Coordinates of C-alpha atoms in Angstrom, one line a residue:
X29 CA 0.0 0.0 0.0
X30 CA 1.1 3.1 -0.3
X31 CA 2.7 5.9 2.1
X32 CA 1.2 8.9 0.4
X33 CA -1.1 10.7 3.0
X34 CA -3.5 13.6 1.7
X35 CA -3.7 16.3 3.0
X36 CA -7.4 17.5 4.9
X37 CA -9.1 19.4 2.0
X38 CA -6.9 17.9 -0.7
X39 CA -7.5 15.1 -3.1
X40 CA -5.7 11.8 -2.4
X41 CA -5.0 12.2 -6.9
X42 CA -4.9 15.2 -7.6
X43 CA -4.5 17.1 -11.2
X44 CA -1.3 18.6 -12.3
X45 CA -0.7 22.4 -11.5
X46 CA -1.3 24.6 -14.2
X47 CA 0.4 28.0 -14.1
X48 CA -0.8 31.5 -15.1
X49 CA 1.1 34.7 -15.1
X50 CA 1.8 36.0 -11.3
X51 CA 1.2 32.7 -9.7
X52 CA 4.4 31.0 -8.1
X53 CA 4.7 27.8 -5.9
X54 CA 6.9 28.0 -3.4
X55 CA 8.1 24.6 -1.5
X56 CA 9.7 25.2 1.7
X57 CA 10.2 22.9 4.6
X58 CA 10.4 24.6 8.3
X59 CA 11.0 23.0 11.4
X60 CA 8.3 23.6 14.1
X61 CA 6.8 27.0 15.6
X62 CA 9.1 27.8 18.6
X63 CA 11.3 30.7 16.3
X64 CA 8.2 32.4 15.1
X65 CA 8.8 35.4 17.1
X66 CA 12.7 35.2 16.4
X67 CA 12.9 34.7 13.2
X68 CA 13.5 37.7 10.5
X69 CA 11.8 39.0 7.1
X70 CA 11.6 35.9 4.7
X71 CA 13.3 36.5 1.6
X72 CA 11.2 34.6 -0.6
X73 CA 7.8 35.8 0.6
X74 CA 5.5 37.7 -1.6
X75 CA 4.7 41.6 0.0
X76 CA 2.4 43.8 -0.7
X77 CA 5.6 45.7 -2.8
X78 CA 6.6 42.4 -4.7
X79 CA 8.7 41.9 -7.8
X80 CA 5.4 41.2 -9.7
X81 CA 4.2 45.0 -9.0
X82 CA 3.4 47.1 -5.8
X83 CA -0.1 47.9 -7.0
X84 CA -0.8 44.0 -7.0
X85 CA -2.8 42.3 -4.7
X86 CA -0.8 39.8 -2.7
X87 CA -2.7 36.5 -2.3
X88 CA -1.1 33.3 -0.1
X89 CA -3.0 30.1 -0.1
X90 CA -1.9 26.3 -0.3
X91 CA -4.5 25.2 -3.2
X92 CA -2.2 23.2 -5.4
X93 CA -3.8 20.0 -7.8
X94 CA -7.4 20.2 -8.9
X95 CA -8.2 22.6 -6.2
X96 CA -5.4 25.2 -7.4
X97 CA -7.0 25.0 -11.0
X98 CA -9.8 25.7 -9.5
X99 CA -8.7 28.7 -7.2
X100 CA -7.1 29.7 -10.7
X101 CA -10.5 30.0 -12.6
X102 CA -12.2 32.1 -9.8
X103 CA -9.2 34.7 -9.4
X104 CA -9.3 35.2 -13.5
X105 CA -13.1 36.2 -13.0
X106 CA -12.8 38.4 -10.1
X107 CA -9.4 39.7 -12.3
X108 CA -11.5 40.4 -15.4
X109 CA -14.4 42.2 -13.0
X110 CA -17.8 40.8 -12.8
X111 CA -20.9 42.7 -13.1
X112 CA -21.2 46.2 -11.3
X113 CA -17.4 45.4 -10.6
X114 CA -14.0 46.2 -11.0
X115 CA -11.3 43.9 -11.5
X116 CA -8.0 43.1 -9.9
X117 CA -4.7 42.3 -10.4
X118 CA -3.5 39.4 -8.7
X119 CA -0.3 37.8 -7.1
X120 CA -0.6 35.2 -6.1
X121 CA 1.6 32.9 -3.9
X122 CA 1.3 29.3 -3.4
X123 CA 2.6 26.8 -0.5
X124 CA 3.1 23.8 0.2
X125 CA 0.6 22.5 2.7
X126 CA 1.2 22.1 6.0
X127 CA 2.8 22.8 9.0
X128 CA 5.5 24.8 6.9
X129 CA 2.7 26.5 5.5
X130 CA 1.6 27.7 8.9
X131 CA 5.1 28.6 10.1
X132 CA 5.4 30.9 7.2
X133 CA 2.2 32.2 7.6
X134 CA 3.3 33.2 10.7
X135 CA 7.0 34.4 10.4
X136 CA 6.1 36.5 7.8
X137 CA 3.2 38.1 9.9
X138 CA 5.7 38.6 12.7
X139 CA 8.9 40.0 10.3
X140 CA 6.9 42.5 8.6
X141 CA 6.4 40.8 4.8
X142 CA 2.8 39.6 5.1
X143 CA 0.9 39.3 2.0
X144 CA -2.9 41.1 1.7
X145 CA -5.0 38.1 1.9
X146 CA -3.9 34.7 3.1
X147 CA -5.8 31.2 3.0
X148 CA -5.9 29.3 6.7
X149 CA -8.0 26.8 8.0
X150 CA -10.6 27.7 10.5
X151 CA -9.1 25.2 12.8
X152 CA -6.0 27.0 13.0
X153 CA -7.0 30.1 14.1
X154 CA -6.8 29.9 17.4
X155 CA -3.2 29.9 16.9
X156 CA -2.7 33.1 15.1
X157 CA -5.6 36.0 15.7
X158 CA -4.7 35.8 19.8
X159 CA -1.2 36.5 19.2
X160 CA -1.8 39.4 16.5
X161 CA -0.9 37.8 13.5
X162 CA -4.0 38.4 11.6
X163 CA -5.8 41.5 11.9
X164 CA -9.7 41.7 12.3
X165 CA -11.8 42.3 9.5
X166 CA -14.4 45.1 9.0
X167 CA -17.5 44.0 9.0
X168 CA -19.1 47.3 7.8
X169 CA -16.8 47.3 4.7
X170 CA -17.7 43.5 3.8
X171 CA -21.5 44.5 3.6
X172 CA -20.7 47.2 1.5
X173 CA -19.6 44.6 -0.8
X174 CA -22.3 42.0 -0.8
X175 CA -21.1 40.0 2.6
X176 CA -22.4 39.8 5.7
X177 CA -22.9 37.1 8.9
X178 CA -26.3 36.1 7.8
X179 CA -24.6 34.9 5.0
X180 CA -22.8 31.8 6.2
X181 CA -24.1 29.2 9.0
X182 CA -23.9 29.9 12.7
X183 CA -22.0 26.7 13.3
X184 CA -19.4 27.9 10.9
X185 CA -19.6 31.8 11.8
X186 CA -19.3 31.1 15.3
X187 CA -15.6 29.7 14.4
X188 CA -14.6 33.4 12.8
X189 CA -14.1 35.1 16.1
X190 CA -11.9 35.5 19.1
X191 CA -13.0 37.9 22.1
X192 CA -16.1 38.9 19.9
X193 CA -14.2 40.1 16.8
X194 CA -13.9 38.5 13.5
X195 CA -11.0 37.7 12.2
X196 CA -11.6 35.4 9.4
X197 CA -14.4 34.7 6.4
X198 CA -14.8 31.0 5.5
X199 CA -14.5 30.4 2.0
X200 CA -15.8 26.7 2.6
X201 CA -16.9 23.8 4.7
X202 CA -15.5 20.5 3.9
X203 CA -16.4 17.9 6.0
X204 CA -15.9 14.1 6.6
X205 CA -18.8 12.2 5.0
X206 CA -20.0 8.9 3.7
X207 CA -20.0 7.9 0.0
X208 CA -21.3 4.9 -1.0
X209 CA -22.6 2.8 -4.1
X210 CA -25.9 3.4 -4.8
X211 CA -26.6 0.2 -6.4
X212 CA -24.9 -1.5 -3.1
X213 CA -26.9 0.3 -0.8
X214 CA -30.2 -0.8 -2.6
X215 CA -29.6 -4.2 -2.2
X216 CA -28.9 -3.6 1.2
X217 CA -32.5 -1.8 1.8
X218 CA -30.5 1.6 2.9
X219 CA -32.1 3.5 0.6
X220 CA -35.1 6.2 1.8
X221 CA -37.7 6.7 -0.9
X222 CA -35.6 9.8 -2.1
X223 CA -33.1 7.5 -3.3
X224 CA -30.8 9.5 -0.8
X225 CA -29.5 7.2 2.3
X226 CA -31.6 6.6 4.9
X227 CA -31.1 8.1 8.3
X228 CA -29.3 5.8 10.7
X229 CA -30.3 7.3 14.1
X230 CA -27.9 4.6 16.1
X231 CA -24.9 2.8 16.5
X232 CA -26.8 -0.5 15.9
X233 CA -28.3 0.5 13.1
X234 CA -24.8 1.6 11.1
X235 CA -23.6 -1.8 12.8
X236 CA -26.2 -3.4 10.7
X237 CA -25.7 -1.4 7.9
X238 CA -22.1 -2.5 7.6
X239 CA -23.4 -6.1 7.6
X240 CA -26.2 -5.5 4.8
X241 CA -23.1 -3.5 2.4
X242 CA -21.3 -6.7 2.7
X243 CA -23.4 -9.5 1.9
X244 CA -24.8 -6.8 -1.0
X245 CA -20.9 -6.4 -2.3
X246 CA -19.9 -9.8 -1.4
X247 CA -17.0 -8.2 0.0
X248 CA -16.5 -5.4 2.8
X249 CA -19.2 -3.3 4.2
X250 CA -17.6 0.1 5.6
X251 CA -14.3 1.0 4.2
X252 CA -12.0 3.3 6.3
X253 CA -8.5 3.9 6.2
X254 CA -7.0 5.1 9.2
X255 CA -3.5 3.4 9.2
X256 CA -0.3 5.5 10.2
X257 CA -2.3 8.5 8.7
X258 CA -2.1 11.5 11.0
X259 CA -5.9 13.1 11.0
X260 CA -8.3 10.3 10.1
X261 CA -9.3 8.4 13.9
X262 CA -9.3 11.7 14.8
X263 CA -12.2 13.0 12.3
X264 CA -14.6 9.3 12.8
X265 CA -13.7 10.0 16.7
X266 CA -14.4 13.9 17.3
X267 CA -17.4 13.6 14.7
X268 CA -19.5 10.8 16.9
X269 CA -17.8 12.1 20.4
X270 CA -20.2 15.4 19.6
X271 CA -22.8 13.2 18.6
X272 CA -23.0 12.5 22.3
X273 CA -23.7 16.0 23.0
X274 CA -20.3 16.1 25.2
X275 CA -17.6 18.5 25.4
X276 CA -14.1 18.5 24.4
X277 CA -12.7 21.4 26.0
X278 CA -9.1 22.6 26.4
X279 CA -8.7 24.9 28.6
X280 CA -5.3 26.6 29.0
X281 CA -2.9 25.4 31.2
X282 CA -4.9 22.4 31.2
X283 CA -6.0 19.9 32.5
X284 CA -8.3 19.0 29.8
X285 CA -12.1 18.5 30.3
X286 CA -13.1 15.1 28.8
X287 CA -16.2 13.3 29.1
X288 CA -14.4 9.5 29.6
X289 CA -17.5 7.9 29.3
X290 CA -18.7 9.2 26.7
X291 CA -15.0 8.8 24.9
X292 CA -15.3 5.4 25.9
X293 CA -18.8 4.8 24.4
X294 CA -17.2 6.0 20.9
X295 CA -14.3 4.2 21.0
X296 CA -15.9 1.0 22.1
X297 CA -18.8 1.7 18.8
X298 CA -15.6 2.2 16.4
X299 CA -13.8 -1.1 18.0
X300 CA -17.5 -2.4 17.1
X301 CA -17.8 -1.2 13.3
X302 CA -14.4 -1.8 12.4
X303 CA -14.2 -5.4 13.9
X304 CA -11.8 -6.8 10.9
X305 CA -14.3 -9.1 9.7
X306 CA -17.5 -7.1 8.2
X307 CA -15.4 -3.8 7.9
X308 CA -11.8 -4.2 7.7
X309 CA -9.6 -2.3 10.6
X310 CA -6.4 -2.5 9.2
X311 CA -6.1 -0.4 6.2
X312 CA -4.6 2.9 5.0
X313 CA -6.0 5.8 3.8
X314 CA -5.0 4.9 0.3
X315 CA -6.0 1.3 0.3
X316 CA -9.2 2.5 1.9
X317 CA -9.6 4.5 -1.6
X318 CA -8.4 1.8 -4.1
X319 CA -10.6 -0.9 -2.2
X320 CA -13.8 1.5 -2.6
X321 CA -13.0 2.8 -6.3
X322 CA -12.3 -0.8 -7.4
X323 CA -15.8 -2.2 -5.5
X324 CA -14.6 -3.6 -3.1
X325 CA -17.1 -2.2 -0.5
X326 CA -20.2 -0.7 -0.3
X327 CA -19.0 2.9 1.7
X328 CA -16.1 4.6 2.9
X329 CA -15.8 7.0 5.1
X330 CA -13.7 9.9 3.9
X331 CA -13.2 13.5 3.2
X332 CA -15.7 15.1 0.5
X333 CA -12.6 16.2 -1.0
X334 CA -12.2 13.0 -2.7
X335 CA -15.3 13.7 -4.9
X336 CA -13.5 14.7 -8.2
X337 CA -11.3 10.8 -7.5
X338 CA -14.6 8.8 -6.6
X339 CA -16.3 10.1 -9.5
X340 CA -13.8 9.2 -11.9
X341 CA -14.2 5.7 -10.9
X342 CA -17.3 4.8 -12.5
X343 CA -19.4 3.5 -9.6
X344 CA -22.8 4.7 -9.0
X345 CA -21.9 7.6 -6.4
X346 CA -23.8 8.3 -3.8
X347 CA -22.5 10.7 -0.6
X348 CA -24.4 11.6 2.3
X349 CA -23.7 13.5 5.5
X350 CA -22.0 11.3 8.4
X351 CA -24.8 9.5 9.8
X352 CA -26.3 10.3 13.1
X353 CA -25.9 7.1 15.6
X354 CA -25.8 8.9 19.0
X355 CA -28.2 12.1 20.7
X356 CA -27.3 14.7 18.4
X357 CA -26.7 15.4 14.7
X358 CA -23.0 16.2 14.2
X359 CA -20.4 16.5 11.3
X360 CA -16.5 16.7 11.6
X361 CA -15.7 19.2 9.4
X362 CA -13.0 22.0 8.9
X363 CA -13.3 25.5 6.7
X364 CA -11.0 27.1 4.3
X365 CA -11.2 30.5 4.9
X366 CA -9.4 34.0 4.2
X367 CA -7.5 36.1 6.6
X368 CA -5.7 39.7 6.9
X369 CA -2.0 38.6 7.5
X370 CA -1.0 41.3 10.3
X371 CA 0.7 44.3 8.9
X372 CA 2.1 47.3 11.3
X373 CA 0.9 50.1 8.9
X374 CA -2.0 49.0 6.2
X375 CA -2.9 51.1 3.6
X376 CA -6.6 51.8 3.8
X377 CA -6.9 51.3 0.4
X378 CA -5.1 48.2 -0.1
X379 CA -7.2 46.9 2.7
X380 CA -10.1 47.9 1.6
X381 CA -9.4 45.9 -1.9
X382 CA -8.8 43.1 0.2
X383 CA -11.9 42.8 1.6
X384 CA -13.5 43.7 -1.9
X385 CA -11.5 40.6 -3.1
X386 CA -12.6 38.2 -0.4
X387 CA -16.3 39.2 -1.2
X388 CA -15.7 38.7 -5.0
X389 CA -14.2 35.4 -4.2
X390 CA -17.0 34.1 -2.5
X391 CA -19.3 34.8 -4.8
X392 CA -17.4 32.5 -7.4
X393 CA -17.2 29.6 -4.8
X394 CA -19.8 27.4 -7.2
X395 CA -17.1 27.0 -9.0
X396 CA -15.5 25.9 -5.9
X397 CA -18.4 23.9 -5.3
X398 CA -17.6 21.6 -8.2
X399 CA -14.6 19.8 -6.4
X400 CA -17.0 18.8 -3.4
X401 CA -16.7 21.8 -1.2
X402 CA -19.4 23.3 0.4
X403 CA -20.0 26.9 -0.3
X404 CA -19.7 28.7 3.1
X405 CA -21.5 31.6 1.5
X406 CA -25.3 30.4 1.8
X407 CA -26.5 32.5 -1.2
X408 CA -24.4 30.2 -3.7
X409 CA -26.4 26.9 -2.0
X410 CA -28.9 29.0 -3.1
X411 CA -28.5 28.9 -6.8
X412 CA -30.6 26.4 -9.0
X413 CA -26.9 25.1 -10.0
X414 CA -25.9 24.1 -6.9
X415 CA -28.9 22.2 -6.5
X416 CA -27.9 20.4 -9.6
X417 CA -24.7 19.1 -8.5
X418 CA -24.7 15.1 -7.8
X419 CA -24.0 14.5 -5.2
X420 CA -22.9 17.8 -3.8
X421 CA -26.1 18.8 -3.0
X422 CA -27.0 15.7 -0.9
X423 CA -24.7 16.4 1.7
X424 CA -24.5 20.4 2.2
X425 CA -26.9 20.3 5.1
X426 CA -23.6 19.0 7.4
X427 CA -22.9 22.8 7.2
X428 CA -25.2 23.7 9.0
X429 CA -24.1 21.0 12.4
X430 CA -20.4 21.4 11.7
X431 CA -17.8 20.5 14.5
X432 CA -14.5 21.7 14.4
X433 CA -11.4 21.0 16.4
X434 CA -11.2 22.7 20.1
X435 CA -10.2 26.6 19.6
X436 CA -6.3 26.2 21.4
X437 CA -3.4 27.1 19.5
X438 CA -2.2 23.7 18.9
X439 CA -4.9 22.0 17.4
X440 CA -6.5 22.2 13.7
X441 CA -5.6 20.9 10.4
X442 CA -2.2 19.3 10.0
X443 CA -1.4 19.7 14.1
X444 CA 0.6 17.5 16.3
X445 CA -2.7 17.4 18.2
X446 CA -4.4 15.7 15.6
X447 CA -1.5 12.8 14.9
X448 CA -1.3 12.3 19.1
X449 CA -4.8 11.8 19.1
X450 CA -4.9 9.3 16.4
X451 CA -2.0 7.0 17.5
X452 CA -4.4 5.6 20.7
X453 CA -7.2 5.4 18.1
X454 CA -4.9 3.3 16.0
X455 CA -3.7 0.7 18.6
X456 CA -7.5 0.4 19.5
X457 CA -8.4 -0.4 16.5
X458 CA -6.0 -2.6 15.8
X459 CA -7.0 -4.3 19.1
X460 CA -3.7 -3.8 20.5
X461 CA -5.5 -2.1 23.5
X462 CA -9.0 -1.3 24.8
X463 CA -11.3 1.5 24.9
X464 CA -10.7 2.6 28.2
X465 CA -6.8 2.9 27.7
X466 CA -7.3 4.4 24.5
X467 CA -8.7 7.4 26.1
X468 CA -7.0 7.6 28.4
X469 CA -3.6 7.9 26.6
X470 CA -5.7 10.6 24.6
X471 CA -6.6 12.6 27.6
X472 CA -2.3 12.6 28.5
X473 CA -1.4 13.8 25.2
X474 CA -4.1 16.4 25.6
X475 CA -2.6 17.2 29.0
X476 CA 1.2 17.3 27.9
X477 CA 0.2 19.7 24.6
X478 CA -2.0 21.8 27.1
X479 CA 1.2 22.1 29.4
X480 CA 3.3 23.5 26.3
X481 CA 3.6 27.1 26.0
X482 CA 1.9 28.9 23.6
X483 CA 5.3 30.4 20.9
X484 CA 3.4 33.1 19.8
X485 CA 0.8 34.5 22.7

């Protein structure tokens, strides 16, 4: 099998980069965040004054494959102007994704070279607006452009603050769903009279479902890869530990506030579903892919970013939300969105285009939409085309009972936290230990990151 691991939000195949004029790729690899507030001015970073022109707008974002094509196709519309407005000339920057991507992010920030607009994941803001290195955006100034609060989901909006004020606008939502084979799940009975999957509405019931996708494939029931990847026990555990309606808090300084019984209740339901014989428990994230692509299993549990892969397969594709099992409905999901990269000195109007472009953006995220995304911005989901995309559509309402990661400045997309958390998953899973002392090793790792000071408060 291979080693490859996606990244959250990227495709596990995705298409080659093409270039355009002002768009440069830039692979660095940096070590940790402890130098963040030591280190000086990056000489490769784009600035608001950069070798493509000082009157271009500086753009960062880690959109590379089928999702940087994409990103490509929205900036040349917002570039061209749209109607009743102006266009823009663009530079923009691309990096690798990652935890160098974050460093950066944040070095450059802190040395004075940040571009206008950066992209970030909602998870990781924690890290960066309490220690200054995004500025807030103004509200007032979005409007005037088309944008405001009402326009994106409360589960998501609530995300874009810290003490009250904004400091991010999501771009999307992209959460971890089920796809499945429609012509599997028929002969399985799973199938409401929508043609749409059935609700589950308990662990027994997606227990049985698993069973039903086998004998209908002949195979495996519920694919999921999860081995040596770094995010994915995390997303199947945090989705159905909020389905419990409990709270995973992290409060500074620690310790951290688990429920263990609940924990326990989810880790003893995944030991359950992934028991090696109906659903396998001992693949990767890759073989996961191949098995379901080739039919080798009814559903697979993955990001929805694997749409544009899954429909290139051929099998009859059908995607859902993650099913509710326990009290509450709940989706694991994260959010690209745009921030304002601190600078010491802005210049109104640069800023003021910057907030322009976000609102331009957002309006051309249907485009976005076509890689699997959700739209964060409602009035897209709106649009008669959106409800036209298959399956797309069938799965946008997990926007609206998103869960993200805790807000701390350790945890989100790509984190340590995220790969600590997973490696007790994996063991129990593996049956190399139980429930109990899964969760427990969880709730030390929590402890020991919570006991780590913060590099950049």
């Amino acid at each position: 099998m291979s080693s490859r691991l996606p990244a959250q939000g990227v495709s596990a195949a995705s298409a080659p980069v093409r270039r355009l004029s002002r768009r440069r790729l830039l692979r660095h690899t940096m070590a940790g965040t402890g130098a963040l507030l030591t280190a000086g001015p990056l000489s490769g970073c784009a600035s608001p004054a950069s070798a493509s022109g000082a009157s271009a707008l500086s753009v960062w974002d880690l959109f590379q494959g089928g999702d940087g094509m994409l990103m490509d196709d929205m900036i040349e519309a917002v570039s061209k102007g749209t109607a009743g407005a102006e266009g823009f000339e663009v530079d923009r920057t691309i990096l690798d994704w990652g935890p160098s991507y974050y460093t950066k992010l944040a070095m450059s920030a802190a040395g004075g070279r940040a571009s206008d607009v950066a992209a970030m994941h909602l998870s990781r803001l924690a890290g960066y607006a309490p220690g200054g290195l995004v500025d807030a955006f103004d509200l007032d100034l979005l409007a005037e452009f088309g944008v405001t609060r009402k326009d994106f989901t409360p589960a998501v909006w609530a995300r874009t603050q810290h003490d009250g004020t904004v400091y991010a606008i999501p771009l999307d939502v992209h959460p971890f769903i089920v796809f499945y084979d429609k012509e599997a799940a028929d002969t399985a009975g799973l199938l409401a009279s929508s043609g749409e999957l059935a609700p589950m509405g308990s662990p027994e019931a997606l227990l049985d479902a698993g069973k039903a996708l086998a004998e209908a494939t002949g195979e495996s029931g519920i694919l999921f890869g999860h081995v040596t990847d770094t995010a994915q026990n995390w997303r199947l555990f945090a989705g159905l530990y909020a389905q419990t309606g409990a709270e995973f808090t992290l409060p500074d300084g620690g310790p951290p506030e688990i429920d263990i019984d609940a924990a326990v209740r989810v880790v003893t339901f995944m030991k359950q579903l992934f028991d090696g014989r109906t659903n396998p428990n001992n693949l990767d994230y890759n073989g996961a892919l191949a098995a379901f692509t080739g039919g080798r299993g009814g559903m697979a549990m993955l990001g929805e970013w694997e749409l544009p892969t899954l429909k290139q397969s051929g099998i009859p594709l059908g995607a859902a939300p993650f099913p509710q099992v326990f009290d509450k409905p709940a989706v694991y999901t994260d959010s690209h969105s745009f921030v304002l990269p601190h600078q010491e000195n802005p210049d109104p109007a640069r800023r003021r285009e910057a907030h322009r472009y976000v609102a331009e953006i957002l309006k051309q995220s249907l485009t976005w939409a076509s890689a699997g995304h959700i739209p964060a911005y409602q009035p897209v989901l709106a649009e008669p085309e959106y409800a036209a995309l298959d399956p797309q559509s069938s799965y946008a309402d997990a926007a609206k009972v998103a869960v993200l990661d805790p807000p701390n400045w350790f945890v989100g997309a790509g984190s340590n936290f995220q790969n600590r958390m997973c490696q007790p998953l994996q063991s129990a899973l593996l049956g190399n230990t139980s429930a109990e002392k899964a969760v427990r090793q969880m709730v030390r790792e929590a402890d020991a990151l919570l006991r780590q000071p913060n590099p950049v408060a």
